Short mmCIF file of C-alpha atoms and ligand atoms in Angstrom, two decimals:
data_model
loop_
_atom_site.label_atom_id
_atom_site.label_comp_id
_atom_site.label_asym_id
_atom_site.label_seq_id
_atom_site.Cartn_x
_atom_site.Cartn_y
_atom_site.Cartn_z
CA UNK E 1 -13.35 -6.60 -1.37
CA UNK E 2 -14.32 -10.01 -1.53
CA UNK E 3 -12.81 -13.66 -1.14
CA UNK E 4 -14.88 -16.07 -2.32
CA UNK E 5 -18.09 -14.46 -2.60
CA UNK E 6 -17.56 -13.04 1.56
CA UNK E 7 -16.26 -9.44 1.73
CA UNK E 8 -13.31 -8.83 3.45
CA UNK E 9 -11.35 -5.70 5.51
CA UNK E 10 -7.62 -6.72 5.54
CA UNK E 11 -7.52 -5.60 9.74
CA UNK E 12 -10.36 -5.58 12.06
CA UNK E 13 -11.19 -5.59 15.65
CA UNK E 14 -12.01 -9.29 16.63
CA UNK E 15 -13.05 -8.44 19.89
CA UNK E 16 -11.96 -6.12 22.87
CA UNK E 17 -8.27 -6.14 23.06
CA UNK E 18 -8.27 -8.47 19.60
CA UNK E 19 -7.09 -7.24 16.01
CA UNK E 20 -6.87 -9.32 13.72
CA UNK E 21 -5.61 -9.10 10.03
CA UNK E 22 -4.94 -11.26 6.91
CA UNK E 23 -1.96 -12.73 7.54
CA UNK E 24 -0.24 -11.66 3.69
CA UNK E 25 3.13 -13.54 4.28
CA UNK E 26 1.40 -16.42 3.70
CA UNK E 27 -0.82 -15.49 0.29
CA UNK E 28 -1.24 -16.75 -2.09
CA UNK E 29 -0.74 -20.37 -1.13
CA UNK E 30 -3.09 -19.78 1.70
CA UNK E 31 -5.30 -17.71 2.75
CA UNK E 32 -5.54 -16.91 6.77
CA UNK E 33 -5.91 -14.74 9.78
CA UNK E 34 -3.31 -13.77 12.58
CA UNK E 35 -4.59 -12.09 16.01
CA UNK E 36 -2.77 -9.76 17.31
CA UNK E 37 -2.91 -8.44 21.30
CA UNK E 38 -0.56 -6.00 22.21
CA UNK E 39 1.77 -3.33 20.87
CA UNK E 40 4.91 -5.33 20.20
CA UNK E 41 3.08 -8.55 18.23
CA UNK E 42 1.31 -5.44 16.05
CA UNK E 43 4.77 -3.94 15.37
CA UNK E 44 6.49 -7.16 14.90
CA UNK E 45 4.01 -7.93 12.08
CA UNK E 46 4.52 -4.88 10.11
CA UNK E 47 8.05 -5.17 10.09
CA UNK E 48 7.81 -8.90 9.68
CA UNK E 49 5.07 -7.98 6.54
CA UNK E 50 2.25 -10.43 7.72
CA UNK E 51 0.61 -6.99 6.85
CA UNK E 52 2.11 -4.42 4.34
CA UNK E 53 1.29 -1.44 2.25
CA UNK E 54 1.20 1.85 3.15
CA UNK E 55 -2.25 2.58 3.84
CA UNK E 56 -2.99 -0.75 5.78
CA UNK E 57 0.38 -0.04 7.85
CA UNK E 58 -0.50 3.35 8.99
CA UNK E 59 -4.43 1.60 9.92
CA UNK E 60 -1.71 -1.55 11.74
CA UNK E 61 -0.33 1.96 13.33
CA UNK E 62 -3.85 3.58 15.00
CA UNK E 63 -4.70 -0.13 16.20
CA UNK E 64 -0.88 -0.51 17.89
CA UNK E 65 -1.49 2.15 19.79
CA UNK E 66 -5.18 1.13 20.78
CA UNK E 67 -3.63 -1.91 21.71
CA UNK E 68 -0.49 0.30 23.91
CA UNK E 69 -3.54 2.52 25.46
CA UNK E 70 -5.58 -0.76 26.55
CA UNK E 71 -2.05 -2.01 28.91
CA UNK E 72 -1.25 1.64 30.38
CA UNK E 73 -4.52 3.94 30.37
CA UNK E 74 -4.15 3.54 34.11
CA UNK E 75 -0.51 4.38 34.43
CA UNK E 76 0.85 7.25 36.05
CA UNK E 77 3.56 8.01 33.18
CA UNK E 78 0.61 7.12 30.67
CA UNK E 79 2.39 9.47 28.13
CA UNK E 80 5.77 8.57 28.29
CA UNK E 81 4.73 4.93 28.30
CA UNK E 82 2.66 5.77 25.04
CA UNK E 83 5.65 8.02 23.87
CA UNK E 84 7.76 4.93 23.48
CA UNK E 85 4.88 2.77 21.98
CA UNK E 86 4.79 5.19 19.15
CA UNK E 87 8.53 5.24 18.44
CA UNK E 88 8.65 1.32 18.22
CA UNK E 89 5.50 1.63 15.83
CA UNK E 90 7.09 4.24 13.85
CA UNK E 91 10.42 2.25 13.70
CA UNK E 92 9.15 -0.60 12.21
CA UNK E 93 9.02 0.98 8.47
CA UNK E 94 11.15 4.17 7.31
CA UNK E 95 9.98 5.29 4.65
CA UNK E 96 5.91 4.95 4.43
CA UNK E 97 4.09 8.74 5.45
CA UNK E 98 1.00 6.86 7.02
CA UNK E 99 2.37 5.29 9.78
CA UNK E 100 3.83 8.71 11.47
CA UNK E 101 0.46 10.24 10.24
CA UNK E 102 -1.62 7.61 12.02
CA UNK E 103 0.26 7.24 15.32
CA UNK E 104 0.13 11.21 15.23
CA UNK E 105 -3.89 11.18 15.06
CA UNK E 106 -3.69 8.85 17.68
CA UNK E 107 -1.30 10.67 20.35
CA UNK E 108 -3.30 14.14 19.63
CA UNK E 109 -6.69 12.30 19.80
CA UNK E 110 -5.48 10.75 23.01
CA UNK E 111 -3.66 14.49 24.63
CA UNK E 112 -7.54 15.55 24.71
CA UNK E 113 -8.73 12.02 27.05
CA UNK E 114 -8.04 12.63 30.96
CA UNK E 115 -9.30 9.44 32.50
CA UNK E 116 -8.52 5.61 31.97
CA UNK E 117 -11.89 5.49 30.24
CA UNK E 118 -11.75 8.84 28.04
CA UNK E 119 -8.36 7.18 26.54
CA UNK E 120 -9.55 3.50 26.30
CA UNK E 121 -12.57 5.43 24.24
CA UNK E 122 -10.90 7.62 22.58
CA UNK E 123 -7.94 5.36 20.89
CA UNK E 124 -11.05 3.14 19.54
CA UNK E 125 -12.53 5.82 17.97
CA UNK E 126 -9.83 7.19 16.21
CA UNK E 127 -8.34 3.71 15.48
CA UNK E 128 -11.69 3.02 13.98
CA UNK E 129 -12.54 6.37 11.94
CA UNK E 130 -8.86 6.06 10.65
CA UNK E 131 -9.54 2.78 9.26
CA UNK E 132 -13.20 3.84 7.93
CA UNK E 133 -11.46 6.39 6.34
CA UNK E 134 -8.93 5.02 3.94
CA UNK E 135 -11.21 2.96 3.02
CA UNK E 136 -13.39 5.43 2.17
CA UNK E 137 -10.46 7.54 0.60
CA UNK E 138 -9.72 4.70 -1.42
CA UNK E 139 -13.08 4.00 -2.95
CA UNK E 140 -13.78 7.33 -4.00
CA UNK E 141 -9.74 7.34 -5.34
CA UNK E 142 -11.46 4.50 -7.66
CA UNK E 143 -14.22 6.62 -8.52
CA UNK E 144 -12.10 9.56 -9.92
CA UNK E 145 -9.49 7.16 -11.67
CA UNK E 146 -12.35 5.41 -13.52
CA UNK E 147 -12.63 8.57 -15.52
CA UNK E 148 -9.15 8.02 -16.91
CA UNK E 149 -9.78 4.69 -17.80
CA UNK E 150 -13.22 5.16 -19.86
CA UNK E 151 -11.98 8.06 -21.63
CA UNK E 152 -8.96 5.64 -22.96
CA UNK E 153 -11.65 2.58 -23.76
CA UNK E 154 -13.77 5.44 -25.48
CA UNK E 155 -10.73 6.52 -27.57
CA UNK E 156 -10.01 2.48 -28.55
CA UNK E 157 -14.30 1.67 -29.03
CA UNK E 158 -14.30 -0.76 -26.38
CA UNK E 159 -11.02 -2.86 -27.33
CA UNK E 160 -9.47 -3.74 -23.49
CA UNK E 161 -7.44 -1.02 -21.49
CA UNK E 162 -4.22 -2.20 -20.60
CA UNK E 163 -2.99 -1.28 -17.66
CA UNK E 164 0.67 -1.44 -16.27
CA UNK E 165 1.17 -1.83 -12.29
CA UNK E 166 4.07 -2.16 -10.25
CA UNK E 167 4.41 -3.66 -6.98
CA UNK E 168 0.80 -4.12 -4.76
CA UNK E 169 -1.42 -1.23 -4.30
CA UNK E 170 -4.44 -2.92 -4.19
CA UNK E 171 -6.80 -3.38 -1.24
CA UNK E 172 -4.40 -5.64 0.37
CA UNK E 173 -2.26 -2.78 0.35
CA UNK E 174 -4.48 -1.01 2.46
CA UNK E 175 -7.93 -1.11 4.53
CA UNK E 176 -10.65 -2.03 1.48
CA UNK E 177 -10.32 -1.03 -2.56
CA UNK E 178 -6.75 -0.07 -3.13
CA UNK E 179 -5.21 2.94 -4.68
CA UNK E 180 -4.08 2.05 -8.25
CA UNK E 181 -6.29 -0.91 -8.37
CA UNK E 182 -9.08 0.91 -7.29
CA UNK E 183 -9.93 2.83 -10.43
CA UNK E 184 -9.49 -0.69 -11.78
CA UNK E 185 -11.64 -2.16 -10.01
CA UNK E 186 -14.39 0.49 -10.39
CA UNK E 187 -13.90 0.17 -13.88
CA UNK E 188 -14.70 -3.48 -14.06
CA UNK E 189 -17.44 -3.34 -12.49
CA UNK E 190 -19.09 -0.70 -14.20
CA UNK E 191 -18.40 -3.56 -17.96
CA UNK E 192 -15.33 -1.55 -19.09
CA UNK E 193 -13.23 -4.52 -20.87
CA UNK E 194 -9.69 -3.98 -18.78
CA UNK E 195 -6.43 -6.36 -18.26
CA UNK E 196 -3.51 -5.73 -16.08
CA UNK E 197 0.08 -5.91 -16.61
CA UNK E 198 1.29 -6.88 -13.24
CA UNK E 199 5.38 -6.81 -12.31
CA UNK E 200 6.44 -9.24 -10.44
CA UNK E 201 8.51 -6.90 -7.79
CA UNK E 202 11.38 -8.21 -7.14
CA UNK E 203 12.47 -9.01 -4.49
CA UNK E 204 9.12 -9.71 -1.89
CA UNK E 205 7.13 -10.07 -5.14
CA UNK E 206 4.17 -8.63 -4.11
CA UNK E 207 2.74 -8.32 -7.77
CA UNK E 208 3.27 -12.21 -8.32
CA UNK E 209 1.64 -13.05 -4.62
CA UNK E 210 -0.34 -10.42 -4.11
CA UNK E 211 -1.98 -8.26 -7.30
CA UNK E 212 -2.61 -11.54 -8.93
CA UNK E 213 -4.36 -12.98 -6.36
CA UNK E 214 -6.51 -9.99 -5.65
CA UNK E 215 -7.13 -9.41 -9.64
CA UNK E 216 -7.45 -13.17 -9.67
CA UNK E 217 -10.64 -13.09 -7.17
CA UNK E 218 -12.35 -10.11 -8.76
CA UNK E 219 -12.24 -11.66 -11.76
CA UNK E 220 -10.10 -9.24 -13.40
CA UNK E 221 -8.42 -10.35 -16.56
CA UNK E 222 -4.35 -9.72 -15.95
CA UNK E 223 -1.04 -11.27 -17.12
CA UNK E 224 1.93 -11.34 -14.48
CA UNK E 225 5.54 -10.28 -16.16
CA UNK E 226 8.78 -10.27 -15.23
CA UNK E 227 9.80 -6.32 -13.48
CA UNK E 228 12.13 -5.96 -16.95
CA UNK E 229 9.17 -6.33 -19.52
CA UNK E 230 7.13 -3.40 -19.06
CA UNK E 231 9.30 -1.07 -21.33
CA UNK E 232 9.08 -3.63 -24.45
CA UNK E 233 5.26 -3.93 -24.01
CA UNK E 234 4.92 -0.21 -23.97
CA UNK E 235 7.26 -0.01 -27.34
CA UNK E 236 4.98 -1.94 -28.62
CA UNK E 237 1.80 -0.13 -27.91
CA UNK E 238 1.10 -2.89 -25.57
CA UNK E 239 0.31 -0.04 -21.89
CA UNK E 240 -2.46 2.43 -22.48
CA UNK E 241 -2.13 3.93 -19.11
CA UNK E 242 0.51 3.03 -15.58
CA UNK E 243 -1.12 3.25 -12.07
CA UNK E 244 1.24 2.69 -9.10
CA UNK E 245 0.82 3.43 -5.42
CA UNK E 246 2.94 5.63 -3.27
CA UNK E 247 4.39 5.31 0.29
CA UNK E 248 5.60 8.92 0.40
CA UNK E 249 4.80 11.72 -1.57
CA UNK E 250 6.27 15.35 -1.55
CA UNK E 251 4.87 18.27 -1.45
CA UNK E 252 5.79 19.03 -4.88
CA UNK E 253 4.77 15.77 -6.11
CA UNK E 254 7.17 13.66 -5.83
CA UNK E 255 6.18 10.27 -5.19
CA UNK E 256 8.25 7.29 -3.03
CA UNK E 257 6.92 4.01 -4.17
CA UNK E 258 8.12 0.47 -4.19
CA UNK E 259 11.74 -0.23 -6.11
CA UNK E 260 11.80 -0.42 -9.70
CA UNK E 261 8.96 2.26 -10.31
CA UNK E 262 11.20 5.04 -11.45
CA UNK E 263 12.12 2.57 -14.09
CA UNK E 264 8.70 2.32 -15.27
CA UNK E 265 8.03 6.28 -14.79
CA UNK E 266 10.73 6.54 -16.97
CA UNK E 267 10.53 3.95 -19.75
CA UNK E 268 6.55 5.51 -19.79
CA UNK E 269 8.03 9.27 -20.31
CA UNK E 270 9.80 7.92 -23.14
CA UNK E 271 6.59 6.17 -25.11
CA UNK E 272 4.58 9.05 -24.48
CA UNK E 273 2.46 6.78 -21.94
CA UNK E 274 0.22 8.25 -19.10
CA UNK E 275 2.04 7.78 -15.92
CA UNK E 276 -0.32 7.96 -12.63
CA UNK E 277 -0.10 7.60 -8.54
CA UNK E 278 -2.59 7.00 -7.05
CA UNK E 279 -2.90 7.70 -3.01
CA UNK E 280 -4.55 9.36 0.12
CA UNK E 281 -3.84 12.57 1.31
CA UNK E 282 -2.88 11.04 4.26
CA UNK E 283 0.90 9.84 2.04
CA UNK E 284 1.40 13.36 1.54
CA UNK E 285 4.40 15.01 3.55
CA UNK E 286 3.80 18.66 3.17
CA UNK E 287 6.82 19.06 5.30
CA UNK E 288 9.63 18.29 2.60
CA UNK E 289 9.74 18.79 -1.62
CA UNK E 290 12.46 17.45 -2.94
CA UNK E 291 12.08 13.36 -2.35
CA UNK E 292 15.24 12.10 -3.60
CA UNK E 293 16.99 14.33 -1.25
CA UNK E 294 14.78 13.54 1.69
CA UNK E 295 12.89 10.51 1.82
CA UNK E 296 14.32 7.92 3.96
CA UNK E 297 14.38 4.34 1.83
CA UNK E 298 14.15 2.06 3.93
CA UNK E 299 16.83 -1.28 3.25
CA UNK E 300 16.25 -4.75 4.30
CA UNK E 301 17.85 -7.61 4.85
CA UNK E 302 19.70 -9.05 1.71
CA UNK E 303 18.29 -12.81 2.08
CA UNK E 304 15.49 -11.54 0.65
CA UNK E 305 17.18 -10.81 -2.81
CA UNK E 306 19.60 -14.06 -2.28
CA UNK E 307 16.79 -16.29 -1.52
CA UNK E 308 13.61 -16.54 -3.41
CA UNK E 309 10.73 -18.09 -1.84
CA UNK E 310 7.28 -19.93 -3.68
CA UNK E 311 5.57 -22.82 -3.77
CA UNK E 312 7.25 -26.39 -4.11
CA UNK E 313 4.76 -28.21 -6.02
CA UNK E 314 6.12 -31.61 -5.83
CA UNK E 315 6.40 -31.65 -1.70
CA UNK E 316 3.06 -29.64 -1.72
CA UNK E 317 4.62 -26.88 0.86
CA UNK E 318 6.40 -23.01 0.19
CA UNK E 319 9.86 -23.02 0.03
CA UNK E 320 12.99 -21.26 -0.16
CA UNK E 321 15.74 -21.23 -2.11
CA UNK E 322 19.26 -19.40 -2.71
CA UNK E 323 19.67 -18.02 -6.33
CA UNK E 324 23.51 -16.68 -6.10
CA UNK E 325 26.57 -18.40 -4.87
CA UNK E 326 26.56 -18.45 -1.02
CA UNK E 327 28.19 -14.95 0.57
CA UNK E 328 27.48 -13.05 -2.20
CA UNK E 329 27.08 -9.45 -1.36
CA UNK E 330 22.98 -7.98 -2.18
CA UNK E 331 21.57 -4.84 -1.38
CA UNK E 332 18.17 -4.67 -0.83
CA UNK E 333 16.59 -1.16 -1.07
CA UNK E 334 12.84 -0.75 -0.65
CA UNK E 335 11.84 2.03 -2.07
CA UNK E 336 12.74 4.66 -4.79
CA UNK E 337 11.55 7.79 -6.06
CA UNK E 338 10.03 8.93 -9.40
CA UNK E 339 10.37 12.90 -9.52
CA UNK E 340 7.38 14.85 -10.31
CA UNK E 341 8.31 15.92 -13.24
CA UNK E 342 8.03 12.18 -14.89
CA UNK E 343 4.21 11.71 -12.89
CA UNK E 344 1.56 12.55 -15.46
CA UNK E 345 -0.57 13.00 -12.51
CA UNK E 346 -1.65 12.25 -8.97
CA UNK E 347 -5.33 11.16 -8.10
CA UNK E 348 -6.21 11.43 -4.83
CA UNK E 349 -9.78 11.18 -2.60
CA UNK E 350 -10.25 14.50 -4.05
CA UNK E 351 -9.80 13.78 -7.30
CA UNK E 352 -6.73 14.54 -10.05
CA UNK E 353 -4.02 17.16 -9.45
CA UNK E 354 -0.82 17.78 -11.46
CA UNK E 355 1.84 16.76 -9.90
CA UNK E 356 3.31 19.72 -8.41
CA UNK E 357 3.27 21.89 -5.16
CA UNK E 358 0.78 24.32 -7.07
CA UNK E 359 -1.33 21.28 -7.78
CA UNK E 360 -1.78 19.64 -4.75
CA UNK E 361 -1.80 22.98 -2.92
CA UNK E 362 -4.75 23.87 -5.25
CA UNK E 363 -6.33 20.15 -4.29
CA UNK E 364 -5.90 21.14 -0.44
CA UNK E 365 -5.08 24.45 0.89
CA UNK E 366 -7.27 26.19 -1.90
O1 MRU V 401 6.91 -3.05 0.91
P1 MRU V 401 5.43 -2.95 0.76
O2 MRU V 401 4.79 -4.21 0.25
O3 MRU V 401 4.75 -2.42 1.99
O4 MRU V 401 5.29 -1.85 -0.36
C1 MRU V 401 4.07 -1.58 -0.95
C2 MRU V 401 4.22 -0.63 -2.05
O5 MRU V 401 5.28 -0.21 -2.44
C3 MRU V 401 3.00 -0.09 -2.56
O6 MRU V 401 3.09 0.17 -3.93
C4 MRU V 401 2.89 1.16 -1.75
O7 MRU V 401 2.65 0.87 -0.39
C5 MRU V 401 2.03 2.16 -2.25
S1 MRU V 401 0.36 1.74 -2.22
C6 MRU V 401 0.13 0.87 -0.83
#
């Protein structure tokens, strides 16, 4: 997407032995790159979050281990070397499919390379064609979700869609486009009046620092709220339609997404309001169904719910401060998980399935 007129990946390949990504721990106050050279700096940012978002974290994943492969495609142990590159990679972040998916690619892609300079090849290929492909997945998840969108502006002659969002699952949150800001986005463009509710997210606040400054460029009319107004606005006939993203999603279509969007999937079931995720196939864990029961959430540190950090206007620098007397206890889960049964439906690169094992089965094993 683009910054300022220039468009914009959120990773690349600098240069041999170079990646280098939008460093997102420091949007939206500024807006800059970070290099990164070998396996440990690229897993240090993902669990750091200069780069986050499930889509863009399993891409952070294929170039870790192009970056692993460039230090020990001449070693004798090569695989055991790389079999401990792709446990620290897959360490850095529980609960998000794409990272195991993507380091999986990678190790398979590599078993078929014999020499030093079959593997050096092969891990930039499939680095590369992983991160052309969510990209492309994305777009065309845009292209399907627009549908949605102009059937609702149809239905209110042209008045704005309001959409509800939680959390960021926008192209930041992955390679280019987004997943539930991509049908936004595609519906923009193509003149359909739209305006986005976007949460805040406690506690990172990714929708305050991160959808609004993406919507924000694009031009895209939106309104941040607090994470506890989204069930009065839809009371009030104030949501036409929720997309959210997913980190995990079952096979039976149930979808792990950032905290607080069960809440959401919920206050939407109860206003009758159309309740979509939107991801890749490559979020899908065919192996497991029931994601309460089996999705790992992954829990961070609680100084990020005792301390909130923004901009300090009058000393012109970001800042942190504590909101809760000193020791108090926080807990600090990432993720949670909105069953199936509360998902409207799930629109993937291959368009919209119900959410259920016979619908995504139908959308991929058919
Ligand atoms: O903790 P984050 O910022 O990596 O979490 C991001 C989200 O929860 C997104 O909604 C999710 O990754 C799904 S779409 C990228």
């Amino acid at each position: 997407m683009n910054v300022d007129g220039k468009h914009f990946r959120t990773i690349w390949l600098e240069s041999p032995g170079c990646v280098r990504i939008i460093d997102q721990a420091l949007l939206p106050h500024a807006f800059a790159f970070m290099d990164l050279r070998t396996p440990a700096e690229m897993a240090r940012a993902i669990r750091k979050m200069h780069l986050r978002g499930a889509g863009l974290i399993g891409a952070a994943a294929a170039w870790g281990m192009y970056l692993a492969v460039l230090r020990h495609a001449a070693s004798r142990d090569f695989a055991d070397q790389m079999k401990a590159e792709a446990a620290a990679l897959i360490a850095t972040r529980p609960t998000a499919k794409n990272l195991e998916w993507a380091v999986d690619r990678m190790q398979k892609a590599l078993a078929a390379c014999a020499t030093p300079e079959d593997r050096r090849a092969g891990a930039l290929r499939t680095a590369t064609e992983i991160t052309d492909e969510d990209a492309d997945f994305c777009r065309r998840i845009g292209l399907h979700g627009r549908e949605l969108i102009r059937d609702i502006s149809k239905r209110k002659k042209g008045e704005p869609v309001n959409i509800l969002t939680h959390c960021n699952a926008g192209w930041l949150a992955f390679v280019d486009y987004g997943t539930a800001l991509s049908p936004v986005y595609a519906a923009f463009d193509e003149g359909i009046p739209v305006h986005v509710w976007v949460d805040e997210t406690r506690p990172r606040n990714q929708g305050a620092f991160l959808t609004t400054w993406e919507l924000g460029h694009h031009g895209v009319p939106h309104t941040l709220i607090p994470d506890n107004v989204g069930g009065h606005l839809m009371q009030h006939g104030r949501v036409d339609i929720v997309f959210v993203g997913s980190d995990r999603t079952t096979a039976a279509g149930d979808v792990a997404n950032k905290i607080g969007t069960y809440l959401k999937a919920l206050a939407a079931r109860d206003n009758g309001i159309p309740f979509y995720a939107a991801l890749p196939s490559s979020t899908i864990d065919w192996d497991i169904a029931d994601g309460v029961r089996d999705i790992v959430i992954e829990e961070r540190g609680s100084e990020e719910v005792r301390f909130m950090t923004g901009w300090d206007e009058a000393a012109g620098k970001s800042a942190s401060v504590r909101i809760c007397p000193a020791n108090t206890p926080a807990a600090n889960y990432g993720f949670d998980v909105t069953p199936a049964r509360l998902v409207t439906g799930i629109l993937t690169e291959r368009g919209l399935a119900p959410a259920s094992a016979e619908g995504l089965r139908a959308l991929y094993h058919a």
